[in-house]
Coordinates of C-alpha atoms in Angstrom, one line a residue:
X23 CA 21.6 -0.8 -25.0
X24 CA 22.3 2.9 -25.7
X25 CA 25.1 5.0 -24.5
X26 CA 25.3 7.5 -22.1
X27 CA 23.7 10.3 -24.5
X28 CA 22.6 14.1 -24.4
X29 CA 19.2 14.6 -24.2
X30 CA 17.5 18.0 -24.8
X31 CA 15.6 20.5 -22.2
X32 CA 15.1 23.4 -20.8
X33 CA 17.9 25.2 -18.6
X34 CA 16.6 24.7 -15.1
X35 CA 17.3 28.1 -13.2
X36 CA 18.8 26.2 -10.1
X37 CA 21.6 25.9 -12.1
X38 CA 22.2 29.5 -13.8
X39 CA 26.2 29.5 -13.3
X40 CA 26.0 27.2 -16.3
X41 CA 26.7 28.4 -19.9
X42 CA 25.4 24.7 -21.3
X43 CA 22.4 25.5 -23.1
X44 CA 21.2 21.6 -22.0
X45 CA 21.6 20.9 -18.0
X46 CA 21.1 17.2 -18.6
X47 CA 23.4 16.8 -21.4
X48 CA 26.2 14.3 -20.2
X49 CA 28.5 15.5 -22.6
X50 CA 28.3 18.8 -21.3
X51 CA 28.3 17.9 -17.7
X52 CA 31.7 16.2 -18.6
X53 CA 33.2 19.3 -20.1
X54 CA 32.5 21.1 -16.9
X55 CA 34.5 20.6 -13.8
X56 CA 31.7 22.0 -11.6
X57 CA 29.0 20.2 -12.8
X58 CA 30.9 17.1 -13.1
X59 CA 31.8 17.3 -9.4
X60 CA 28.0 17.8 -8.7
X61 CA 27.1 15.0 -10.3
X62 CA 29.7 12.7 -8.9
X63 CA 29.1 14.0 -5.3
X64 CA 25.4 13.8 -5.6
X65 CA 25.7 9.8 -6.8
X66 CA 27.7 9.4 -3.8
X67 CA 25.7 10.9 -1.5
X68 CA 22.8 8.6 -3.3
X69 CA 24.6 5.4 -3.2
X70 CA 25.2 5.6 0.6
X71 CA 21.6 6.3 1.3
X72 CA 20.8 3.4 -1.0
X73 CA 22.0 0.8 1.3
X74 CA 20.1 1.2 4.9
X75 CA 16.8 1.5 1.7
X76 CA 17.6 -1.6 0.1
X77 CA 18.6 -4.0 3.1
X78 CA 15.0 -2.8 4.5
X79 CA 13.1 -3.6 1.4
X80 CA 14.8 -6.9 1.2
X81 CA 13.7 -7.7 4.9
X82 CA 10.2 -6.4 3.6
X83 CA 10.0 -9.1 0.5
X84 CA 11.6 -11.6 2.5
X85 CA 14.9 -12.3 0.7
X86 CA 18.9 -11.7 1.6
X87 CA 20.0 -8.4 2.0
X88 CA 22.4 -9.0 -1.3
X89 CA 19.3 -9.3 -3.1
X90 CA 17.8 -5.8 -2.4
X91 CA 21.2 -4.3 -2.9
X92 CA 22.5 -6.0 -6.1
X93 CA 18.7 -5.0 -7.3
X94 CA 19.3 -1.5 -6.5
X95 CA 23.0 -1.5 -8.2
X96 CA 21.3 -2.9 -11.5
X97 CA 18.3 -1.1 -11.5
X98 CA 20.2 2.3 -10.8
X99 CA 23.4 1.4 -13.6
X100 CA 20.5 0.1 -16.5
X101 CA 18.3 2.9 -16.1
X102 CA 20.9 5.5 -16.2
X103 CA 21.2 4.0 -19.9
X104 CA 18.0 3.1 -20.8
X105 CA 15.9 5.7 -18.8
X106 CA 13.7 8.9 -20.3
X107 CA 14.5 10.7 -17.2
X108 CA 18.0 11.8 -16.7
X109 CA 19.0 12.2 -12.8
X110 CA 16.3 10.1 -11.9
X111 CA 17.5 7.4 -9.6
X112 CA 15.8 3.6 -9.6
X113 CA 16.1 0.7 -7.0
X114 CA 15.1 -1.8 -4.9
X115 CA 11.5 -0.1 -3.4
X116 CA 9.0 -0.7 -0.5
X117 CA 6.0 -1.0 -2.9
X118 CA 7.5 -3.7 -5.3
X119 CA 9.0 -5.8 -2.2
X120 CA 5.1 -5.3 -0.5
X121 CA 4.0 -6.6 -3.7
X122 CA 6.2 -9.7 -4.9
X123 CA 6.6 -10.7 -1.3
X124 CA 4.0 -13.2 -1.2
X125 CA 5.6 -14.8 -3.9
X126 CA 8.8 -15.4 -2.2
X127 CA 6.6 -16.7 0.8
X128 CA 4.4 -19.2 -0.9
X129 CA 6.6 -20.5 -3.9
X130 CA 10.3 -19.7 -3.4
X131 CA 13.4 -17.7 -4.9
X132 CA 13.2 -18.9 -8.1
X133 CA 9.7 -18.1 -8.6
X134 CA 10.5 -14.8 -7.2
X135 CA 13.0 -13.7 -9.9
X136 CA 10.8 -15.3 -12.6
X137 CA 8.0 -12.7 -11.2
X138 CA 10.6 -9.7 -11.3
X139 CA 11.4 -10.6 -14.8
X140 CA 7.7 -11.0 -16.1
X141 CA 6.8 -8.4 -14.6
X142 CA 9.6 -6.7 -16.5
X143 CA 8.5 -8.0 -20.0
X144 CA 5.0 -6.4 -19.2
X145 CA 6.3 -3.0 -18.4
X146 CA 8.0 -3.0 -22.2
X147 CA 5.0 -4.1 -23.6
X148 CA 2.6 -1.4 -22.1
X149 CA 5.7 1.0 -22.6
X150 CA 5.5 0.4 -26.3
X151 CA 1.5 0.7 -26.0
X152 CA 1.7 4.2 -25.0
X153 CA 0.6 3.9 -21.0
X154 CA 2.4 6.9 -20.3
X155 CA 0.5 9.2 -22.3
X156 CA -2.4 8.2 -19.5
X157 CA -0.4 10.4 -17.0
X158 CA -1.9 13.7 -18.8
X159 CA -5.2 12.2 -17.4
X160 CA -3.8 12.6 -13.4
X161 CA -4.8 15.8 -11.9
X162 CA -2.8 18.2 -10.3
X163 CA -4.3 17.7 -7.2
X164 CA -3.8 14.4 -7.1
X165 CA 0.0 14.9 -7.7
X166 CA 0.3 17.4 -4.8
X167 CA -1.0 14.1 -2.6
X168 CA 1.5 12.2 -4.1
X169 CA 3.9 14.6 -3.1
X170 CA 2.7 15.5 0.3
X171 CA 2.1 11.4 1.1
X172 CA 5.4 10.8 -0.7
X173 CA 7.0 13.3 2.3
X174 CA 4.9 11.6 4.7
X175 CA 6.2 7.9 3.9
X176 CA 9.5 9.0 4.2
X177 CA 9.4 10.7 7.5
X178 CA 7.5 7.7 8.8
X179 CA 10.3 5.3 7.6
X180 CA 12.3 7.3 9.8
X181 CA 10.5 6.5 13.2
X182 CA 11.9 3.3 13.5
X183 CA 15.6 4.4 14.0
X184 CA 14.1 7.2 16.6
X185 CA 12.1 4.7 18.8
X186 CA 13.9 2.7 21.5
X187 CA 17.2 4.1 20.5
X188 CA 20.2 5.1 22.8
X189 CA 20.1 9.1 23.4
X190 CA 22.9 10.0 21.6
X191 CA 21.0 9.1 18.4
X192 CA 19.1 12.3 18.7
X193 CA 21.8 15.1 19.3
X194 CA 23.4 13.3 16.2
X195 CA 20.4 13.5 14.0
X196 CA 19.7 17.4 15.2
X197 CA 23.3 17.7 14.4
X198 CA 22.9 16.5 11.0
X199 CA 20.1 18.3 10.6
X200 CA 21.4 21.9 11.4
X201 CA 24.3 20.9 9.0
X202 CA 22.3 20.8 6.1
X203 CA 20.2 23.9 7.0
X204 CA 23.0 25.7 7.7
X205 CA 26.2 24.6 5.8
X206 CA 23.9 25.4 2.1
X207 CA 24.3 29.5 3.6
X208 CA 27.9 29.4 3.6
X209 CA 28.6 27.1 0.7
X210 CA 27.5 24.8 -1.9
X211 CA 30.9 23.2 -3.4
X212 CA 29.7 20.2 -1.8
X213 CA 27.0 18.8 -0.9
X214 CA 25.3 18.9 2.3
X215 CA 23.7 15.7 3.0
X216 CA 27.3 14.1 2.3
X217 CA 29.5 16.6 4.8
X218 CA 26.0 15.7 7.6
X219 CA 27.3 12.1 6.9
X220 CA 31.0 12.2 7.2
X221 CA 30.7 14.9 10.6
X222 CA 28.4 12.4 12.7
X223 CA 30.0 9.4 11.6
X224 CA 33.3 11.2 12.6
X225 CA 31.8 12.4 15.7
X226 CA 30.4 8.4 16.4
X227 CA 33.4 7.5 15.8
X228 CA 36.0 10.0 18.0
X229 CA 33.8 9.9 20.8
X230 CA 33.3 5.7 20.6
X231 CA 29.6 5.9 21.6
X232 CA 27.2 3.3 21.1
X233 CA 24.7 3.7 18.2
X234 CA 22.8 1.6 15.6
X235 CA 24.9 1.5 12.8
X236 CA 24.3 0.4 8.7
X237 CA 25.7 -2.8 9.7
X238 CA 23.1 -3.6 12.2
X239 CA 20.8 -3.4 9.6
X240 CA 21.7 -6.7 7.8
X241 CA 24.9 -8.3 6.5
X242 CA 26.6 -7.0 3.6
X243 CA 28.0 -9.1 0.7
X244 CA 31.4 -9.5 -0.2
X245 CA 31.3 -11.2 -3.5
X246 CA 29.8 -9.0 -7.1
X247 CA 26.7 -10.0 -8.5
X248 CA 26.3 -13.1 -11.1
X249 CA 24.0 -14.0 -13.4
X250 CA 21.1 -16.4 -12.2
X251 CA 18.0 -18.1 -14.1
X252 CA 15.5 -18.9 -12.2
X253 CA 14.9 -23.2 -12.3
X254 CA 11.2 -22.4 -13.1
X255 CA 9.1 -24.7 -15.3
X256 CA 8.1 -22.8 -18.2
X257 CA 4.2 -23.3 -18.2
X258 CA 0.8 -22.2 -18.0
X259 CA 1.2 -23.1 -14.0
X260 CA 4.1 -20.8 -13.8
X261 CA 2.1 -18.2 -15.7
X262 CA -0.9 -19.1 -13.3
X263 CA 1.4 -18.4 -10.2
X264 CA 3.9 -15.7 -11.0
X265 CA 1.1 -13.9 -13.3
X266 CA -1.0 -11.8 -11.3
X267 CA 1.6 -10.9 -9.4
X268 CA 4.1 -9.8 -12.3
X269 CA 1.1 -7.6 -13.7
X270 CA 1.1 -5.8 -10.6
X271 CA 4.5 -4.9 -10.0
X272 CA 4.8 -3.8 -13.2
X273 CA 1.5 -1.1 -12.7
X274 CA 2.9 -0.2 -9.4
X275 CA 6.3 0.4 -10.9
X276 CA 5.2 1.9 -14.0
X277 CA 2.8 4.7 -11.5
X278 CA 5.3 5.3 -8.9
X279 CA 8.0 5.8 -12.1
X280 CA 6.2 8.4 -14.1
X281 CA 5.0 10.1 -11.3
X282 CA 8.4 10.6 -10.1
X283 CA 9.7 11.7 -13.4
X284 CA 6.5 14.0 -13.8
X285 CA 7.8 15.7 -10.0
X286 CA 11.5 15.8 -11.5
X287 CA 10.1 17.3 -14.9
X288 CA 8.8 20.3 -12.7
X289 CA 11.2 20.8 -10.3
X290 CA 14.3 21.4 -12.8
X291 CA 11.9 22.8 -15.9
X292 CA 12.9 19.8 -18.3
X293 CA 11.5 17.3 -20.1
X294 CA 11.3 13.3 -19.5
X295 CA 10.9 10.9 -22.3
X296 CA 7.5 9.1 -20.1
X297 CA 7.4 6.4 -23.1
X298 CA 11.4 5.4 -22.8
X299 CA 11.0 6.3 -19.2
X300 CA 8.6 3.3 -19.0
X301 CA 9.9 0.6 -21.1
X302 CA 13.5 1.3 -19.8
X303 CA 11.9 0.2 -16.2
X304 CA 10.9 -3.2 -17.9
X305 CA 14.4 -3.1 -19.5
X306 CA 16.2 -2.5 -15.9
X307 CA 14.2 -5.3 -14.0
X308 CA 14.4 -8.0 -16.9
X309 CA 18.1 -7.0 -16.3
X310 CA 18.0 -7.3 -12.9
X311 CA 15.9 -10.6 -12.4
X312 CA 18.8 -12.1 -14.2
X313 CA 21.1 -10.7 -11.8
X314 CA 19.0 -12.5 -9.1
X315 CA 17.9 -9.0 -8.0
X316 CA 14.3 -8.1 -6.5
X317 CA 13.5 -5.6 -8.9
X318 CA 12.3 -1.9 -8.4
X319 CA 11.3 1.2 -9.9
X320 CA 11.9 4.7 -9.2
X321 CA 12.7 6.2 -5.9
X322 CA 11.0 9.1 -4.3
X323 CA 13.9 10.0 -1.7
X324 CA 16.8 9.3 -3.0
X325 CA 15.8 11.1 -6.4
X326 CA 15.0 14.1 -4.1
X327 CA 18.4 13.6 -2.6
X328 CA 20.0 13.7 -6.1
X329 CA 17.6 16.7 -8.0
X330 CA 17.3 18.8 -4.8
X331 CA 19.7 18.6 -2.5
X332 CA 22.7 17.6 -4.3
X333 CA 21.8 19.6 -7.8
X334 CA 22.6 16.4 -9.4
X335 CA 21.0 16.8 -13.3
X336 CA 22.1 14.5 -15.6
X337 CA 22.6 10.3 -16.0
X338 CA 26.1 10.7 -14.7
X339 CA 24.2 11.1 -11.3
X340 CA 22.3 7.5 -12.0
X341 CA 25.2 5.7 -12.9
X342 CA 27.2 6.5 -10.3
X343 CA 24.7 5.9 -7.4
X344 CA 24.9 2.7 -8.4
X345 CA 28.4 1.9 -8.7
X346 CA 29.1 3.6 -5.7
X347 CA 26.6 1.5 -4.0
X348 CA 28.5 -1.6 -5.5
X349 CA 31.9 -0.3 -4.2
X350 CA 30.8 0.8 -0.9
X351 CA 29.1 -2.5 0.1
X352 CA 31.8 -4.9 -1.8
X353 CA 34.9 -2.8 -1.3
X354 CA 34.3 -1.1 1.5
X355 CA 31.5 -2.7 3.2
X356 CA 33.0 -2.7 7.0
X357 CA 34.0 1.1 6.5
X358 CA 30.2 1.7 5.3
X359 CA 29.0 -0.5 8.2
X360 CA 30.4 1.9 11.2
X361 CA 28.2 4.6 9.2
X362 CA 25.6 5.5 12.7
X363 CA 22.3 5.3 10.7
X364 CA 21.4 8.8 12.5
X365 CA 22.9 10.6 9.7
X366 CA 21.2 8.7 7.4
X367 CA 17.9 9.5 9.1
X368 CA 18.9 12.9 9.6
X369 CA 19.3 13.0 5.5
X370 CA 16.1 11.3 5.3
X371 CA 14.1 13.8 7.3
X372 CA 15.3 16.8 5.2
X373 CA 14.5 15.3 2.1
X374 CA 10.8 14.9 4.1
X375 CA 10.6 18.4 5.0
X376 CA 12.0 19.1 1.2
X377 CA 9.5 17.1 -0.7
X378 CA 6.5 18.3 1.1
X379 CA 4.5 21.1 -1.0
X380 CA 3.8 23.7 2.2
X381 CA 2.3 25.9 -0.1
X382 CA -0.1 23.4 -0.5
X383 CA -1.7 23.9 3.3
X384 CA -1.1 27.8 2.9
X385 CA -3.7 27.8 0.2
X386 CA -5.9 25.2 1.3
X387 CA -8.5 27.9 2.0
X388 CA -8.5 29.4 -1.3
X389 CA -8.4 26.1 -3.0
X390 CA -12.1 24.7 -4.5
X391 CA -13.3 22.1 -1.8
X392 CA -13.5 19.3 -4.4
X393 CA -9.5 19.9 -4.8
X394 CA -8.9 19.7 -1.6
X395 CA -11.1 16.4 -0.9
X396 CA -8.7 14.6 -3.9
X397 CA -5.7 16.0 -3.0
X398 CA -6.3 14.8 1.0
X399 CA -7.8 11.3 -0.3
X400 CA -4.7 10.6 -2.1
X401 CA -2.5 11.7 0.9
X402 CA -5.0 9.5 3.5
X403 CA -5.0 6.1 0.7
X404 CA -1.3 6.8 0.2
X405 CA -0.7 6.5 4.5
X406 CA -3.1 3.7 5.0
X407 CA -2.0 1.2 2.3
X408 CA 2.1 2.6 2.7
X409 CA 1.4 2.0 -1.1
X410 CA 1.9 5.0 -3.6
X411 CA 0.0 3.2 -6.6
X412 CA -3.1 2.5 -4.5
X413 CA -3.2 6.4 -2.9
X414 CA -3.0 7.2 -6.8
X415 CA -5.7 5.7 -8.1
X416 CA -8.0 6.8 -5.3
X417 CA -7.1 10.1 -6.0
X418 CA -7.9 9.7 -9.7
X419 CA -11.5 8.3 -8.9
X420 CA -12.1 10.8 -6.7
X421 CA -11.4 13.3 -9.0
X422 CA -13.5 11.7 -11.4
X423 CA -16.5 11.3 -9.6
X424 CA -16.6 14.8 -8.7
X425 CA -15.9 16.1 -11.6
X426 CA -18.7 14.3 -13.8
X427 CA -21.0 15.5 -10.0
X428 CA -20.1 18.8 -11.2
X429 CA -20.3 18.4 -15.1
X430 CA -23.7 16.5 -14.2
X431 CA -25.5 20.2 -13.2
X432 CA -24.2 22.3 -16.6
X433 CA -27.7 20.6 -18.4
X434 CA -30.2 22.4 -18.8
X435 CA -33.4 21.9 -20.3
X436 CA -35.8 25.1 -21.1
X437 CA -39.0 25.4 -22.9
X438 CA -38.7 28.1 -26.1
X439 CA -41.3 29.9 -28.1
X440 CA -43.9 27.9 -29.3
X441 CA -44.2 27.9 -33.4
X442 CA -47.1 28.7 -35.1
X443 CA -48.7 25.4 -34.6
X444 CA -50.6 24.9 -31.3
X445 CA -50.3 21.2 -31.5
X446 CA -46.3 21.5 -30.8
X447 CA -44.1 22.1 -27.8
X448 CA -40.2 23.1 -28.4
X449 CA -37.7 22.1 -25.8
X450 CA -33.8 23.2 -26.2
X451 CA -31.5 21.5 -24.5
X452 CA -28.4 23.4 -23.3
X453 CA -25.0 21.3 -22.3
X454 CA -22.9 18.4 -22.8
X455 CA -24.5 14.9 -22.3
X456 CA -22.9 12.1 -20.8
X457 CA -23.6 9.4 -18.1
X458 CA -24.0 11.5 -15.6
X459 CA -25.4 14.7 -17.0
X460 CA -27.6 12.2 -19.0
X461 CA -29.6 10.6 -16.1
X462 CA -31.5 13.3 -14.7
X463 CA -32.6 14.0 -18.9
X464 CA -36.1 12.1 -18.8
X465 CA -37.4 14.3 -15.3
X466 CA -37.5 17.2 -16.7
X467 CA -40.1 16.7 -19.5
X468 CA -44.0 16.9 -19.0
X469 CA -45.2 13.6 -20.2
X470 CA -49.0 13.9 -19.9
X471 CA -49.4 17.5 -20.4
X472 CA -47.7 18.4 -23.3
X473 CA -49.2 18.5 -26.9
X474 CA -49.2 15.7 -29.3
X475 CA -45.6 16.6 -31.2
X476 CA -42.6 17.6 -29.0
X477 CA -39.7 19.1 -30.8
X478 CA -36.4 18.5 -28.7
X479 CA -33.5 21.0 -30.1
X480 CA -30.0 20.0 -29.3
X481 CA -28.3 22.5 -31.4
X482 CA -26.5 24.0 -27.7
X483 CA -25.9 20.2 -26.8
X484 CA -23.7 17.4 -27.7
X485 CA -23.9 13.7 -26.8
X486 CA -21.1 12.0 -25.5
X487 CA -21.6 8.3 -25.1
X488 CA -24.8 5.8 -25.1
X489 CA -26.1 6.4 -21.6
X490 CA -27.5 9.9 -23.6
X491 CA -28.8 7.9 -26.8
X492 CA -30.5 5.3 -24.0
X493 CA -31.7 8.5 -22.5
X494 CA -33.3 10.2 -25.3
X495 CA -35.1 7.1 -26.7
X496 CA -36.5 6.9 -23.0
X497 CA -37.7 10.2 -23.9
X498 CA -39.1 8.8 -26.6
X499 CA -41.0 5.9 -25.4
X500 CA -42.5 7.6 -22.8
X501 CA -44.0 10.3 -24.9
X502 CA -45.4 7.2 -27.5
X503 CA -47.5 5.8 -24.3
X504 CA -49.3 8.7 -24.4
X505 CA -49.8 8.9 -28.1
X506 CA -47.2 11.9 -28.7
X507 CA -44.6 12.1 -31.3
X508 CA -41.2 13.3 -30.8
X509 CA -38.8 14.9 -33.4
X510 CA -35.3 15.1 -32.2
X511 CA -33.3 18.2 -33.9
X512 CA -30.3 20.5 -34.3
X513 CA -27.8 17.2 -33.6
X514 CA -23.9 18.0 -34.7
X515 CA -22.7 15.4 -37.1
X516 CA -20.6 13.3 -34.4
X517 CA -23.9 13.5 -32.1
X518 CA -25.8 12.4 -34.9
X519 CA -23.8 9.9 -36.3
X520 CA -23.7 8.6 -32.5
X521 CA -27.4 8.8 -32.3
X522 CA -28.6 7.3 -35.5
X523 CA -26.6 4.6 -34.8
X524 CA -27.5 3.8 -31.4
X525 CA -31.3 5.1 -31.3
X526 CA -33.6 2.0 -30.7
X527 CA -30.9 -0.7 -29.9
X528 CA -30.2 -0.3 -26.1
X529 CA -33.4 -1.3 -24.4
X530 CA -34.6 2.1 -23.2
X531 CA -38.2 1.4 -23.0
X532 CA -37.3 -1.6 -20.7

């Protein structure tokens, strides 16, 4: 395990009082008293939204409310070590608990943690196989879904504790609210989202009215976390059972992680570590599994809590969320359960409001359409399926799909000058060939009527894949029905390496 080290980045301007050159360095956050107090507010601020989360998500996966909690304290401590993205905070989350939860149902605890830790394993393994350089391949429109749905979810999550709730619960979350749009104007020594949850939970608590409170929302333990192996037999029938579901935790974990460090990469103008990032989630729930935790991955919210509205930047943050969340709900759990969850929510909804990208719908008319159909699939896959991985990769295919629709029309084909020779018809083709653009190829030649030789000239063209080579001996075998010979010319070398060793060996004429 490595130590609580430095990284290098670039300044991020939210923080311009500083004269560190590195925001994220820990050893610099240390020898300031400002930052330090940032970072130390900002994981307490964290670590008490962490617990209403984690006792949800375990209610979701259908486990003990310790189990969601000790995961989150885990996850949050190990990836502050391990982690490429410094400030980024990891827990116990709603996708992995929709996920795993079936597991729990059908086969028991112990299969449960065996899942979390397999699942684990194959995060290190496609960590150390590069899958995070794949996030270059995610458009930016489908990250401004992620972000808008992201801001969605979260708001959403809220409705619950504003539905068939005593009245007071909504002068207390307004009040909330206007303290952290207001309080930021006069000050930022500390942060707001922590004074909005000490004045309502004074208020609550001076004026003795009846509200839903973070106890209501499960039991919370009074012992530390131990170490627990899961009484699994260790066999292809485990494999069989826990396998599937392992593989997908990890590729929801491994998505919803990298995008959020990708969001926190932009917002302070640093750099992540995506490959660390990514094997240090399979580190953290192999860790946690043998805590007899649920696992997780990184957390939307509560990372917006730390980045944005605390100005948390470095792994101090991370740590501390999660031993704050470990001392609040061991130490001090009947203090934190008298907390109204109102100022919770209230915290919630401003990180919503935060996280959205409004410039987003302010330049939705200047946008190109296709943009605007990915970046609102993502957003409508995303609010459907509650599931951030799923919204994703629908974004992604979108994308795709419209992009080789658009890519398809850049071929041309036009007849040039005829040579010399009567008995010969030159056709140039102009673009880059692939499936798509490929297809359309073999309409736009005139079979019967041409002359007995047809030179084709791809000098202005390039061919991609094998749907083109398929293509062109098509071409070919259509023009030999008729008697006529074709000479293909002008190829680059890769094209014509591709081509001569592809031409005649895919079935064209079949």
């Amino acid at each position: 395990m490595t130590s609580l080290t430095p990284e290098s980045a670039t300044p991020s301007p939210t923080i311009s009082a500083s004269t560190d050159s590195d925001v994220t360095s820990v050893r610099a956050a240390l020898r300031s008293p400002r930052r330090l107090r940032i970072e130390v507010l900002g994981g307490l601020v964290v670590g008490l939204a962490l617990i209403p989360e984690a006792i949800s998500f375990s209610i979701i996966a259908g486990v003990d409310p310790r189990v969601g909690l000790f995961a989150s304290f885990t996850m949050a401590v190990s990836i502050a070590f391990l982690g490429g993205r410094p400030a980024m905070i990891s827990a116990a989350t709603g996708a992995v608990a929709l996920v795993i939860a079936p597991v729990m149902r059908d086969h028991g605890f112990e299969y449960f943690v065996a899942t979390v830790i397999l699942a684990g394993i194959l995060q290190i393994v496609l960590g150390l196989l590069g899958v995070a350089r794949l996030m270059r391949f995610i458009p930016r429109s489908v990250m401004v879904g992620f972000v808008n749905s992201l801001a969605i979810l979260i708001f959403l999550a809220q409705l619950p504790h504003l539905t068939h709730v005593p009245w007071p619960v909504y002068p207390l979350v307004a009040a909330g609210i206007a303290v952290m749009v207001f309080l930021p104007k006069l000050t930022k020594v500390v942060p707001a989202p922590l004074v909005a949850i000490l004045a309502v939970t004074a208020v609550v608590a001076l004026t003795s009215v009846t509200v839903p409170t973070v106890g209501d929302e499960g039991k919370l333990p009074d012992s530390l976390p131990s170490l627990f192996f899961p009484d699994v037999p260790f066999n292809l029938e485990t494999l069989r059972i826990i396998g599937p579901y392992a593989l997908a935790m990890a590729l929801v974990g491994l998505l919803e992680s990298l995008m959020t460090a990708k969001l926190v990469d932009d917002i302070t103008d640093t750099h992540s570590v995506k490959t660390r990032e990514a094997w240090g989630q399979g580190a953290a729930n192999i860790i946690t599994g043998f805590f007899g935790g649920m696992g997780g991955c990184a957390m939307i919210g509560q990372t917006m809590i730390n980045v944005k509205a605390s100005g948390a930047r470095t792994r101090i943050s991370t740590f501390l969320a999660g031993t704050f969340l470990l001392i609040l709900v061991v130490g001090l759990g009947d203090l934190v359960g008298d907390i109204p969850m109102a100022a919770l929510v209230a915290v919630m909804v401003m990180v919503s409001v935060g996280t959205f990208d409004w410039h987003s719908l302010r330049t939705l008319r200047q946008m190109p359409r296709s943009e605007t159909v990915v970046m609102l699939s993502t957003v409508v896959a995303v609010v459907i399926t509650h599931n951030l991985a799923i919204g994703v990769v629908v974004g992604v295919v979108v994308a795709m799909v419209l992009f080789a629709r658009r890519v398809a029309h850049f071929t041309t084909v036009r007849e040039t000058a005829h040579p010399d020779d009567l008995d010969t018809k030159v056709y140039t083709v102009t673009g880059e060939l692939f499936f798509a653009s490929s297809n359309d190829l073999v309409y736009q030649f005139d079979y019967r009527g041409d002359p007995s030789t047809v030179v084709i000239d791809m000098t202005e063209s390039h061919i991609w894949d094998a749907s083109t080579v398929a293509t062109l001996d098509a071409i070919t075998s259509k023009y030999a029905r008729y008697g006529k010979t074709v000479r293909i010319v002008g190829l680059n070398p890769a094209s014509s390496e591709r081509h001569e060793r592809l031409a005649g060996r895919l079935g064209a004429d079949h």
